[in-house]
Amino acid sequence: MPNLSARLRLEPVAPRHAADLLALYRDPAVAEWYGRWTRAAIERETRRMARGWQIDGVHKWMAYDRVTGLCVGRGGLSRAVVDGRDRLELGWVLHRRYWGRGFATEIGRAGLEFAFGPLDADEVVSFTERRNRRSRAVMERLGFHHTKNLLIEGVGCALYELRRPR
Ligand SMILES: CC(C)(COP(=O)(O)OP(=O)(O)OC[C@H]1O[C@@H](n2cnc3c(N)ncnc32)[C@H](O)[C@@H]1OP(=O)(O)O)[C@@H](O)C(=O)NCCC(=O)NCCS
Protein backbone atom coordinates (compact mmCIF):
# COMPACT_ATOMS: atom_id res chain seq x y z
CA MET A 1 0.00 0.00 0.00
CA PRO A 2 1.46 3.41 -0.88
CA ASN A 3 1.70 6.01 1.86
CA LEU A 4 0.94 9.64 0.94
CA SER A 5 2.82 12.61 2.38
CA ALA A 6 2.17 16.23 1.40
CA ARG A 7 4.06 16.04 -1.91
CA LEU A 8 5.09 12.39 -2.25
CA ARG A 9 3.67 8.95 -2.94
CA LEU A 10 5.75 6.48 -0.93
CA GLU A 11 5.73 2.91 -2.29
CA PRO A 12 7.26 -0.08 -0.44
CA VAL A 13 10.32 -1.08 -2.49
CA ALA A 14 9.59 -4.12 -4.67
CA PRO A 15 11.41 -5.83 -7.58
CA ARG A 16 9.45 -3.66 -10.06
CA HIS A 17 11.35 -0.60 -8.77
CA ALA A 18 14.75 -1.90 -9.93
CA ALA A 19 15.06 0.48 -12.90
CA ASP A 20 14.14 3.56 -10.83
CA LEU A 21 16.50 2.55 -8.00
CA LEU A 22 19.35 1.95 -10.46
CA ALA A 23 18.79 5.38 -12.05
CA LEU A 24 18.82 6.93 -8.57
CA TYR A 25 22.04 5.21 -7.45
CA ARG A 26 23.65 6.13 -10.79
CA ASP A 27 22.89 9.83 -10.31
CA PRO A 28 26.50 11.11 -10.00
CA ALA A 29 25.74 13.13 -6.85
CA VAL A 30 24.32 9.98 -5.21
CA ALA A 31 27.04 7.63 -6.55
CA GLU A 32 29.55 9.78 -4.70
CA TRP A 33 28.07 8.32 -1.49
CA TYR A 34 26.63 4.99 -2.67
CA GLY A 35 29.34 3.70 -5.02
CA ARG A 36 28.84 1.82 -8.29
CA TRP A 37 25.83 -0.42 -8.84
CA THR A 38 25.12 -3.01 -11.52
CA ARG A 39 21.64 -4.02 -12.65
CA ALA A 40 22.16 -7.47 -11.03
CA ALA A 41 23.17 -5.92 -7.69
CA ILE A 42 20.14 -3.59 -7.76
CA GLU A 43 17.83 -6.53 -8.48
CA ARG A 44 19.26 -8.32 -5.42
CA GLU A 45 18.81 -5.11 -3.42
CA THR A 46 15.15 -4.63 -4.38
CA ARG A 47 14.46 -8.30 -3.55
CA ARG A 48 16.17 -7.84 -0.16
CA MET A 49 14.08 -4.74 0.57
CA ALA A 50 10.87 -6.50 -0.53
CA ARG A 51 11.70 -9.39 1.85
CA GLY A 52 12.10 -6.82 4.63
CA TRP A 53 8.54 -5.64 3.98
CA GLN A 54 7.27 -9.25 4.05
CA ILE A 55 9.19 -10.35 7.17
CA ASP A 56 9.41 -7.18 9.31
CA GLY A 57 6.44 -5.26 7.89
CA VAL A 58 8.80 -2.36 7.14
CA HIS A 59 11.61 -1.37 4.80
CA LYS A 60 12.45 1.49 2.48
CA TRP A 61 10.01 3.34 0.24
CA MET A 62 10.50 4.64 -3.29
CA ALA A 63 9.33 8.27 -3.36
CA TYR A 64 7.43 9.72 -6.33
CA ASP A 65 6.22 13.27 -6.90
CA ARG A 66 2.43 13.10 -6.42
CA VAL A 67 1.84 15.58 -9.27
CA THR A 68 4.35 14.58 -11.96
CA GLY A 69 4.78 10.92 -10.99
CA LEU A 70 8.57 11.30 -11.35
CA CYS A 71 10.94 9.44 -9.04
CA VAL A 72 12.26 11.79 -6.34
CA GLY A 73 14.30 9.29 -4.31
CA ARG A 74 14.03 6.53 -1.77
CA GLY A 75 14.06 6.43 2.00
CA GLY A 76 12.29 5.51 5.18
CA LEU A 77 12.82 2.84 7.80
CA SER A 78 14.42 -0.57 7.94
CA ARG A 79 15.41 -3.01 10.68
CA ALA A 80 19.16 -3.18 11.07
CA VAL A 81 21.77 -4.10 13.65
CA VAL A 82 23.28 -0.75 14.57
CA ASP A 83 25.90 -0.42 17.31
CA GLY A 84 25.24 -4.04 18.36
CA ARG A 85 21.45 -3.81 18.65
CA ASP A 86 18.53 -4.56 16.34
CA ARG A 87 17.00 -1.14 15.68
CA LEU A 88 14.79 0.83 13.33
CA GLU A 89 17.01 2.88 11.06
CA LEU A 90 15.78 5.89 9.07
CA GLY A 91 17.43 7.13 5.86
CA TRP A 92 17.01 9.08 2.59
CA VAL A 93 18.52 9.42 -0.88
CA LEU A 94 17.32 11.99 -3.41
CA HIS A 95 18.04 12.63 -7.07
CA ARG A 96 20.29 15.71 -7.16
CA ARG A 97 17.61 17.84 -8.89
CA TYR A 98 15.38 17.49 -5.79
CA TRP A 99 17.94 18.57 -3.17
CA GLY A 100 17.23 21.76 -1.23
CA ARG A 101 13.41 21.49 -1.19
CA GLY A 102 12.76 19.55 2.00
CA PHE A 103 11.91 16.21 0.38
CA ALA A 104 14.33 14.19 2.57
CA THR A 105 12.84 15.82 5.67
CA GLU A 106 9.34 14.97 4.37
CA ILE A 107 10.33 11.31 3.86
CA GLY A 108 11.92 11.32 7.32
CA ARG A 109 8.74 12.69 8.94
CA ALA A 110 6.65 10.00 7.23
CA GLY A 111 9.11 7.39 8.56
CA LEU A 112 8.84 8.74 12.11
CA GLU A 113 5.03 8.76 11.95
CA PHE A 114 5.14 5.12 10.82
CA ALA A 115 7.66 4.19 13.54
CA PHE A 116 5.88 5.86 16.47
CA GLY A 117 2.39 5.07 15.13
CA PRO A 118 1.70 1.64 13.58
CA LEU A 119 5.08 0.13 14.55
CA ASP A 120 4.84 1.42 18.14
CA ALA A 121 8.62 1.85 18.34
CA ASP A 122 10.40 3.37 21.36
CA GLU A 123 13.26 4.83 19.34
CA VAL A 124 14.56 5.36 15.82
CA VAL A 125 18.20 5.75 14.84
CA SER A 126 19.89 7.25 11.83
CA PHE A 127 23.54 7.31 10.83
CA THR A 128 25.69 8.68 8.08
CA GLU A 129 29.32 9.31 7.26
CA ARG A 130 30.57 11.99 9.61
CA ARG A 131 31.41 14.21 6.62
CA ASN A 132 27.87 13.95 5.14
CA ARG A 133 26.76 17.40 6.23
CA ARG A 134 23.48 17.38 4.30
CA SER A 135 22.30 14.08 5.75
CA ARG A 136 23.25 15.17 9.27
CA ALA A 137 21.26 18.38 8.74
CA VAL A 138 18.16 16.29 7.87
CA MET A 139 18.58 14.33 11.12
CA GLU A 140 18.91 17.52 13.13
CA ARG A 141 15.84 19.09 11.44
CA LEU A 142 13.85 15.99 12.44
CA GLY A 143 14.91 16.34 16.08
CA PHE A 144 17.50 13.54 16.26
CA HIS A 145 20.40 13.87 18.75
CA HIS A 146 23.98 12.99 17.86
CA THR A 147 24.85 10.35 20.45
CA LYS A 148 28.17 8.92 19.28
CA ASN A 149 30.61 8.34 16.46
CA LEU A 150 31.28 4.79 15.32
CA LEU A 151 33.00 2.83 12.58
CA ILE A 152 30.66 1.07 10.14
CA GLU A 153 32.51 -1.17 7.69
CA GLY A 154 35.64 0.85 8.44
CA VAL A 155 33.99 4.23 7.71
CA GLY A 156 33.68 6.94 10.37
CA CYS A 157 29.96 7.51 10.94
CA ALA A 158 27.85 9.73 13.18
CA LEU A 159 25.02 7.96 15.01
CA TYR A 160 21.85 9.89 15.82
CA GLU A 161 18.94 8.74 18.01
CA LEU A 162 15.39 9.93 18.54
CA ARG A 163 13.20 8.56 21.31
CA ARG A 164 9.41 8.29 21.09
CA PRO A 165 7.87 11.70 21.89
CA ARG A 166 6.06 11.69 25.24
C1 LIG B 1 21.21 13.59 2.12
C2 LIG B 1 20.19 14.22 1.18
C3 LIG B 1 18.99 13.29 1.03
C4 LIG B 1 19.76 15.55 1.81
O1 LIG B 1 18.96 16.25 0.87
P1 LIG B 1 18.55 17.78 1.16
O2 LIG B 1 17.82 18.24 -0.01
O3 LIG B 1 19.74 18.53 1.65
O4 LIG B 1 17.57 17.65 2.42
P2 LIG B 1 16.03 18.08 2.46
O5 LIG B 1 15.34 17.43 1.31
O6 LIG B 1 15.52 17.84 3.80
O7 LIG B 1 16.09 19.65 2.12
C5 LIG B 1 16.65 20.56 3.03
C6 LIG B 1 16.92 21.88 2.32
O8 LIG B 1 15.72 22.30 1.69
C7 LIG B 1 15.26 23.53 2.32
N1 LIG B 1 13.80 23.42 2.42
C8 LIG B 1 12.93 23.99 1.55
N2 LIG B 1 11.67 23.64 1.88
C9 LIG B 1 11.76 22.85 2.97
C10 LIG B 1 10.79 22.18 3.76
N3 LIG B 1 9.48 22.25 3.49
N4 LIG B 1 11.22 21.40 4.80
C11 LIG B 1 12.53 21.31 5.10
N5 LIG B 1 13.49 21.93 4.36
C12 LIG B 1 13.10 22.68 3.31
C13 LIG B 1 16.00 23.60 3.63
O9 LIG B 1 16.15 24.93 4.08
C14 LIG B 1 17.34 22.99 3.27
O10 LIG B 1 18.05 23.92 2.51
P3 LIG B 1 19.66 24.02 2.53
O11 LIG B 1 20.15 22.77 1.90
O12 LIG B 1 19.93 25.23 1.74
O13 LIG B 1 20.06 24.10 3.96
C15 LIG B 1 20.81 14.47 -0.22
O14 LIG B 1 21.92 15.32 -0.08
C16 LIG B 1 21.27 13.18 -0.90
O15 LIG B 1 20.47 12.47 -1.50
N6 LIG B 1 22.59 12.87 -0.79
C17 LIG B 1 23.14 11.69 -1.43
C18 LIG B 1 22.71 10.43 -0.74
C19 LIG B 1 23.04 10.47 0.75
O16 LIG B 1 24.10 10.90 1.13
N7 LIG B 1 22.10 9.97 1.55
C20 LIG B 1 22.29 9.86 2.96
C21 LIG B 1 23.03 8.64 3.27
S1 LIG B 1 23.06 8.34 5.02
PDB file of N, CA and C in Angstrom, residues 14-86:
ATOM      1  N   ALA A  14       9.901  -2.790  -4.140  1.00  0.00           N
ATOM      2  CA  ALA A  14       9.590  -4.120  -4.669  1.00  0.00           C
ATOM      3  C   ALA A  14      10.463  -4.337  -5.910  1.00  0.00           C
ATOM      4  N   PRO A  15      10.567  -5.575  -6.394  1.00  0.00           N
ATOM      5  CA  PRO A  15      11.405  -5.830  -7.575  1.00  0.00           C
ATOM      6  C   PRO A  15      11.072  -4.929  -8.769  1.00  0.00           C
ATOM      7  N   ARG A  16       9.809  -4.497  -8.914  1.00  0.00           N
ATOM      8  CA  ARG A  16       9.447  -3.662 -10.065  1.00  0.00           C
ATOM      9  C   ARG A  16      10.100  -2.277 -10.014  1.00  0.00           C
ATOM     10  N   HIS A  17      10.702  -1.905  -8.881  1.00  0.00           N
ATOM     11  CA  HIS A  17      11.351  -0.598  -8.768  1.00  0.00           C
ATOM     12  C   HIS A  17      12.820  -0.627  -9.172  1.00  0.00           C
ATOM     13  N   ALA A  18      13.303  -1.769  -9.669  1.00  0.00           N
ATOM     14  CA  ALA A  18      14.748  -1.902  -9.926  1.00  0.00           C
ATOM     15  C   ALA A  18      15.267  -0.805 -10.862  1.00  0.00           C
ATOM     16  N   ALA A  19      14.548  -0.520 -11.942  1.00  0.00           N
ATOM     17  CA  ALA A  19      15.059   0.477 -12.900  1.00  0.00           C
ATOM     18  C   ALA A  19      15.144   1.865 -12.253  1.00  0.00           C
ATOM     19  N   ASP A  20      14.128   2.237 -11.486  1.00  0.00           N
ATOM     20  CA  ASP A  20      14.140   3.556 -10.829  1.00  0.00           C
ATOM     21  C   ASP A  20      15.249   3.628  -9.778  1.00  0.00           C
ATOM     22  N   LEU A  21      15.456   2.536  -9.038  1.00  0.00           N
ATOM     23  CA  LEU A  21      16.497   2.547  -8.001  1.00  0.00           C
ATOM     24  C   LEU A  21      17.886   2.610  -8.639  1.00  0.00           C
ATOM     25  N   LEU A  22      18.054   1.908  -9.766  1.00  0.00           N
ATOM     26  CA  LEU A  22      19.349   1.950 -10.458  1.00  0.00           C
ATOM     27  C   LEU A  22      19.627   3.370 -10.964  1.00  0.00           C
ATOM     28  N   ALA A  23      18.613   4.004 -11.548  1.00  0.00           N
ATOM     29  CA  ALA A  23      18.794   5.382 -12.049  1.00  0.00           C
ATOM     30  C   ALA A  23      19.153   6.313 -10.889  1.00  0.00           C
ATOM     31  N   LEU A  24      18.539   6.094  -9.741  1.00  0.00           N
ATOM     32  CA  LEU A  24      18.823   6.934  -8.567  1.00  0.00           C
ATOM     33  C   LEU A  24      20.270   6.736  -8.110  1.00  0.00           C
ATOM     34  N   TYR A  25      20.680   5.475  -7.956  1.00  0.00           N
ATOM     35  CA  TYR A  25      22.036   5.210  -7.454  1.00  0.00           C
ATOM     36  C   TYR A  25      23.097   5.580  -8.489  1.00  0.00           C
ATOM     37  N   ARG A  26      22.689   5.713  -9.756  1.00  0.00           N
ATOM     38  CA  ARG A  26      23.649   6.131 -10.789  1.00  0.00           C
ATOM     39  C   ARG A  26      23.659   7.634 -11.003  1.00  0.00           C
ATOM     40  N   ASP A  27      22.801   8.357 -10.295  1.00  0.00           N
ATOM     41  CA  ASP A  27      22.894   9.826 -10.313  1.00  0.00           C
ATOM     42  C   ASP A  27      24.271  10.158  -9.732  1.00  0.00           C
ATOM     43  N   PRO A  28      25.118  10.897 -10.472  1.00  0.00           N
ATOM     44  CA  PRO A  28      26.501  11.110 -10.003  1.00  0.00           C
ATOM     45  C   PRO A  28      26.589  11.663  -8.581  1.00  0.00           C
ATOM     46  N   ALA A  29      25.669  12.541  -8.200  1.00  0.00           N
ATOM     47  CA  ALA A  29      25.736  13.130  -6.852  1.00  0.00           C
ATOM     48  C   ALA A  29      25.403  12.097  -5.777  1.00  0.00           C
ATOM     49  N   VAL A  30      24.649  11.063  -6.147  1.00  0.00           N
ATOM     50  CA  VAL A  30      24.320   9.979  -5.214  1.00  0.00           C
ATOM     51  C   VAL A  30      25.441   8.947  -5.218  1.00  0.00           C
ATOM     52  N   ALA A  31      25.965   8.638  -6.421  1.00  0.00           N
ATOM     53  CA  ALA A  31      27.039   7.632  -6.550  1.00  0.00           C
ATOM     54  C   ALA A  31      28.257   8.016  -5.724  1.00  0.00           C
ATOM     55  N   GLU A  32      28.443   9.318  -5.537  1.00  0.00           N
ATOM     56  CA  GLU A  32      29.551   9.782  -4.704  1.00  0.00           C
ATOM     57  C   GLU A  32      29.488   9.163  -3.301  1.00  0.00           C
ATOM     58  N   TRP A  33      28.265   8.892  -2.829  1.00  0.00           N
ATOM     59  CA  TRP A  33      28.075   8.317  -1.487  1.00  0.00           C
ATOM     60  C   TRP A  33      27.763   6.831  -1.541  1.00  0.00           C
ATOM     61  N   TYR A  34      27.139   6.371  -2.629  1.00  0.00           N
ATOM     62  CA  TYR A  34      26.628   4.988  -2.671  1.00  0.00           C
ATOM     63  C   TYR A  34      27.433   4.048  -3.560  1.00  0.00           C
ATOM     64  N   GLY A  35      28.479   4.565  -4.223  1.00  0.00           N
ATOM     65  CA  GLY A  35      29.342   3.696  -5.015  1.00  0.00           C
ATOM     66  C   GLY A  35      28.691   3.266  -6.321  1.00  0.00           C
ATOM     67  N   ARG A  36      29.301   2.247  -6.963  1.00  0.00           N
ATOM     68  CA  ARG A  36      28.843   1.822  -8.290  1.00  0.00           C
ATOM     69  C   ARG A  36      27.914   0.633  -8.161  1.00  0.00           C
ATOM     70  N   TRP A  37      26.838   0.641  -8.896  1.00  0.00           N
ATOM     71  CA  TRP A  37      25.834  -0.425  -8.835  1.00  0.00           C
ATOM     72  C   TRP A  37      25.593  -1.011 -10.220  1.00  0.00           C
ATOM     73  N   THR A  38      25.502  -2.346 -10.274  1.00  0.00           N
ATOM     74  CA  THR A  38      25.123  -3.009 -11.522  1.00  0.00           C
ATOM     75  C   THR A  38      23.626  -3.315 -11.454  1.00  0.00           C
ATOM     76  N   ARG A  39      23.059  -3.634 -12.602  1.00  0.00           N
ATOM     77  CA  ARG A  39      21.642  -4.020 -12.645  1.00  0.00           C
ATOM     78  C   ARG A  39      21.401  -5.265 -11.760  1.00  0.00           C
ATOM     79  N   ALA A  40      22.345  -6.238 -11.820  1.00  0.00           N
ATOM     80  CA  ALA A  40      22.163  -7.475 -11.029  1.00  0.00           C
ATOM     81  C   ALA A  40      22.177  -7.144  -9.538  1.00  0.00           C
ATOM     82  N   ALA A  41      23.094  -6.255  -9.122  1.00  0.00           N
ATOM     83  CA  ALA A  41      23.169  -5.915  -7.693  1.00  0.00           C
ATOM     84  C   ALA A  41      21.907  -5.184  -7.250  1.00  0.00           C
ATOM     85  N   ILE A  42      21.373  -4.316  -8.112  1.00  0.00           N
ATOM     86  CA  ILE A  42      20.143  -3.589  -7.762  1.00  0.00           C
ATOM     87  C   ILE A  42      18.964  -4.562  -7.669  1.00  0.00           C
ATOM     88  N   GLU A  43      18.941  -5.554  -8.545  1.00  0.00           N
ATOM     89  CA  GLU A  43      17.835  -6.527  -8.476  1.00  0.00           C
ATOM     90  C   GLU A  43      17.902  -7.301  -7.158  1.00  0.00           C
ATOM     91  N   ARG A  44      19.123  -7.646  -6.726  1.00  0.00           N
ATOM     92  CA  ARG A  44      19.262  -8.321  -5.418  1.00  0.00           C
ATOM     93  C   ARG A  44      18.796  -7.376  -4.310  1.00  0.00           C
ATOM     94  N   GLU A  45      19.154  -6.101  -4.448  1.00  0.00           N
ATOM     95  CA  GLU A  45      18.812  -5.108  -3.416  1.00  0.00           C
ATOM     96  C   GLU A  45      17.288  -4.910  -3.310  1.00  0.00           C
ATOM     97  N   THR A  46      16.612  -4.818  -4.446  1.00  0.00           N
ATOM     98  CA  THR A  46      15.152  -4.629  -4.383  1.00  0.00           C
ATOM     99  C   THR A  46      14.482  -5.886  -3.804  1.00  0.00           C
ATOM    100  N   ARG A  47      15.041  -7.071  -4.130  1.00  0.00           N
ATOM    101  CA  ARG A  47      14.462  -8.302  -3.554  1.00  0.00           C
ATOM    102  C   ARG A  47      14.683  -8.329  -2.039  1.00  0.00           C
ATOM    103  N   ARG A  48      15.866  -7.875  -1.599  1.00  0.00           N
ATOM    104  CA  ARG A  48      16.170  -7.837  -0.162  1.00  0.00           C
ATOM    105  C   ARG A  48      15.212  -6.876   0.556  1.00  0.00           C
ATOM    106  N   MET A  49      14.974  -5.719  -0.053  1.00  0.00           N
ATOM    107  CA  MET A  49      14.078  -4.739   0.571  1.00  0.00           C
ATOM    108  C   MET A  49      12.633  -5.270   0.600  1.00  0.00           C
ATOM    109  N   ALA A  50      12.232  -5.939  -0.488  1.00  0.00           N
ATOM    110  CA  ALA A  50      10.868  -6.498  -0.529  1.00  0.00           C
ATOM    111  C   ALA A  50      10.704  -7.574   0.549  1.00  0.00           C
ATOM    112  N   ARG A  51      11.762  -8.370   0.776  1.00  0.00           N
ATOM    113  CA  ARG A  51      11.702  -9.388   1.845  1.00  0.00           C
ATOM    114  C   ARG A  51      11.554  -8.714   3.202  1.00  0.00           C
ATOM    115  N   GLY A  52      12.232  -7.572   3.382  1.00  0.00           N
ATOM    116  CA  GLY A  52      12.102  -6.819   4.634  1.00  0.00           C
ATOM    117  C   GLY A  52      10.644  -6.437   4.878  1.00  0.00           C
ATOM    118  N   TRP A  53       9.962  -5.988   3.825  1.00  0.00           N
ATOM    119  CA  TRP A  53       8.538  -5.639   3.976  1.00  0.00           C
ATOM    120  C   TRP A  53       7.730  -6.867   4.382  1.00  0.00           C
ATOM    121  N   GLN A  54       8.047  -8.032   3.748  1.00  0.00           N
ATOM    122  CA  GLN A  54       7.274  -9.252   4.053  1.00  0.00           C
ATOM    123  C   GLN A  54       7.545  -9.744   5.471  1.00  0.00           C
ATOM    124  N   ILE A  55       8.823  -9.734   5.880  1.00  0.00           N
ATOM    125  CA  ILE A  55       9.194 -10.347   7.167  1.00  0.00           C
ATOM    126  C   ILE A  55       8.981  -9.390   8.334  1.00  0.00           C
ATOM    127  N   ASP A  56       9.447  -8.143   8.182  1.00  0.00           N
ATOM    128  CA  ASP A  56       9.412  -7.185   9.305  1.00  0.00           C
ATOM    129  C   ASP A  56       8.236  -6.220   9.213  1.00  0.00           C
ATOM    130  N   GLY A  57       7.544  -6.204   8.074  1.00  0.00           N
ATOM    131  CA  GLY A  57       6.442  -5.256   7.895  1.00  0.00           C
ATOM    132  C   GLY A  57       6.948  -3.833   7.694  1.00  0.00           C
ATOM    133  N   VAL A  58       8.239  -3.693   7.372  1.00  0.00           N
ATOM    134  CA  VAL A  58       8.801  -2.364   7.138  1.00  0.00           C
ATOM    135  C   VAL A  58      10.086  -2.505   6.339  1.00  0.00           C
ATOM    136  N   HIS A  59      10.312  -1.563   5.464  1.00  0.00           N
ATOM    137  CA  HIS A  59      11.611  -1.371   4.799  1.00  0.00           C
ATOM    138  C   HIS A  59      11.525  -0.039   4.061  1.00  0.00           C
ATOM    139  N   LYS A  60      12.412   0.174   3.122  1.00  0.00           N
ATOM    140  CA  LYS A  60      12.455   1.492   2.479  1.00  0.00           C
ATOM    141  C   LYS A  60      11.294   1.677   1.494  1.00  0.00           C
ATOM    142  N   TRP A  61      10.990   2.953   1.266  1.00  0.00           N
ATOM    143  CA  TRP A  61      10.013   3.339   0.242  1.00  0.00           C
ATOM    144  C   TRP A  61      10.737   3.932  -0.972  1.00  0.00           C
ATOM    145  N   MET A  62      10.139   3.791  -2.151  1.00  0.00           N
ATOM    146  CA  MET A  62      10.500   4.641  -3.289  1.00  0.00           C
ATOM    147  C   MET A  62       9.573   5.845  -3.196  1.00  0.00           C
ATOM    148  N   ALA A  63      10.111   7.033  -3.494  1.00  0.00           N
ATOM    149  CA  ALA A  63       9.328   8.266  -3.356  1.00  0.00           C
ATOM    150  C   ALA A  63       9.090   8.884  -4.734  1.00  0.00           C
ATOM    151  N   TYR A  64       7.815   9.130  -5.039  1.00  0.00           N
ATOM    152  CA  TYR A  64       7.431   9.724  -6.332  1.00  0.00           C
ATOM    153  C   TYR A  64       6.683  11.028  -6.085  1.00  0.00           C
ATOM    154  N   ASP A  65       6.949  12.004  -6.954  1.00  0.00           N
ATOM    155  CA  ASP A  65       6.221  13.268  -6.905  1.00  0.00           C
ATOM    156  C   ASP A  65       4.742  12.974  -7.173  1.00  0.00           C
ATOM    157  N   ARG A  66       3.868  13.417  -6.267  1.00  0.00           N
ATOM    158  CA  ARG A  66       2.433  13.102  -6.424  1.00  0.00           C
ATOM    159  C   ARG A  66       1.828  13.755  -7.657  1.00  0.00           C
ATOM    160  N   VAL A  67       2.417  14.869  -8.116  1.00  0.00           N
ATOM    161  CA  VAL A  67       1.841  15.578  -9.268  1.00  0.00           C
ATOM    162  C   VAL A  67       2.399  15.040 -10.574  1.00  0.00           C
ATOM    163  N   THR A  68       3.737  14.963 -10.673  1.00  0.00           N
ATOM    164  CA  THR A  68       4.355  14.582 -11.956  1.00  0.00           C
ATOM    165  C   THR A  68       4.529  13.075 -12.087  1.00  0.00           C
ATOM    166  N   GLY A  69       4.536  12.364 -10.961  1.00  0.00           N
ATOM    167  CA  GLY A  69       4.776  10.921 -10.989  1.00  0.00           C
ATOM    168  C   GLY A  69       6.255  10.568 -11.110  1.00  0.00           C
ATOM    169  N   LEU A  70       7.142  11.582 -11.176  1.00  0.00           N
ATOM    170  CA  LEU A  70       8.573  11.300 -11.352  1.00  0.00           C
ATOM    171  C   LEU A  70       9.206  10.797 -10.055  1.00  0.00           C
ATOM    172  N   CYS A  71      10.255   9.983 -10.219  1.00  0.00           N
ATOM    173  CA  CYS A  71      10.940   9.441  -9.042  1.00  0.00           C
ATOM    174  C   CYS A  71      11.778  10.538  -8.390  1.00  0.00           C
ATOM    175  N   VAL A  72      11.537  10.774  -7.107  1.00  0.00           N
ATOM    176  CA  VAL A  72      12.257  11.791  -6.341  1.00  0.00           C
ATOM    177  C   VAL A  72      13.436  11.149  -5.595  1.00  0.00           C
ATOM    178  N   GLY A  73      13.238   9.940  -5.071  1.00  0.00           N
ATOM    179  CA  GLY A  73      14.303   9.288  -4.308  1.00  0.00           C
ATOM    180  C   GLY A  73      13.797   8.036  -3.627  1.00  0.00           C
ATOM    181  N   ARG A  74      14.499   7.647  -2.594  1.00  0.00           N
ATOM    182  CA  ARG A  74      14.035   6.535  -1.768  1.00  0.00           C
ATOM    183  C   ARG A  74      14.423   6.814  -0.320  1.00  0.00           C
ATOM    184  N   GLY A  75      13.721   6.195   0.597  1.00  0.00           N
ATOM    185  CA  GLY A  75      14.058   6.432   2.000  1.00  0.00           C
ATOM    186  C   GLY A  75      13.073   5.753   2.919  1.00  0.00           C
ATOM    187  N   GLY A  76      13.181   6.105   4.198  1.00  0.00           N
ATOM    188  CA  GLY A  76      12.294   5.507   5.177  1.00  0.00           C
ATOM    189  C   GLY A  76      13.050   4.582   6.110  1.00  0.00           C
ATOM    190  N   LEU A  77      12.303   3.682   6.718  1.00  0.00           N
ATOM    191  CA  LEU A  77      12.822   2.844   7.804  1.00  0.00           C
ATOM    192  C   LEU A  77      13.300   1.493   7.317  1.00  0.00           C
ATOM    193  N   SER A  78      14.167   0.863   8.095  1.00  0.00           N
ATOM    194  CA  SER A  78      14.420  -0.573   7.936  1.00  0.00           C
ATOM    195  C   SER A  78      14.969  -1.094   9.253  1.00  0.00           C
ATOM    196  N   ARG A  79      14.823  -2.397   9.480  1.00  0.00           N
ATOM    197  CA  ARG A  79      15.407  -3.009  10.679  1.00  0.00           C
ATOM    198  C   ARG A  79      16.858  -3.319  10.376  1.00  0.00           C
ATOM    199  N   ALA A  80      17.729  -2.948  11.296  1.00  0.00           N
ATOM    200  CA  ALA A  80      19.159  -3.183  11.070  1.00  0.00           C
ATOM    201  C   ALA A  80      19.856  -3.290  12.421  1.00  0.00           C
ATOM    202  N   VAL A  81      20.945  -4.068  12.438  1.00  0.00           N
ATOM    203  CA  VAL A  81      21.769  -4.104  13.653  1.00  0.00           C
ATOM    204  C   VAL A  81      22.683  -2.886  13.587  1.00  0.00           C
ATOM    205  N   VAL A  82      22.477  -1.976  14.521  1.00  0.00           N
ATOM    206  CA  VAL A  82      23.280  -0.747  14.570  1.00  0.00           C
ATOM    207  C   VAL A  82      23.871  -0.650  15.969  1.00  0.00           C
ATOM    208  N   ASP A  83      25.201  -0.510  16.037  1.00  0.00           N
ATOM    209  CA  ASP A  83      25.899  -0.424  17.312  1.00  0.00           C
ATOM    210  C   ASP A  83      25.528  -1.608  18.213  1.00  0.00           C
ATOM    211  N   GLY A  84      25.440  -2.802  17.593  1.00  0.00           N
ATOM    212  CA  GLY A  84      25.237  -4.039  18.359  1.00  0.00           C
ATOM    213  C   GLY A  84      23.802  -4.359  18.731  1.00  0.00           C
ATOM    214  N   ARG A  85      22.861  -3.551  18.298  1.00  0.00           N
ATOM    215  CA  ARG A  85      21.455  -3.815  18.645  1.00  0.00           C
ATOM    216  C   ARG A  85      20.565  -3.756  17.418  1.00  0.00           C
ATOM    217  N   ASP A  86      19.503  -4.586  17.430  1.00  0.00           N
ATOM    218  CA  ASP A  86      18.529  -4.563  16.337  1.00  0.00           C
ATOM    219  C   ASP A  86      17.655  -3.317  16.519  1.00  0.00           C
TER     220      ASP A  86
END
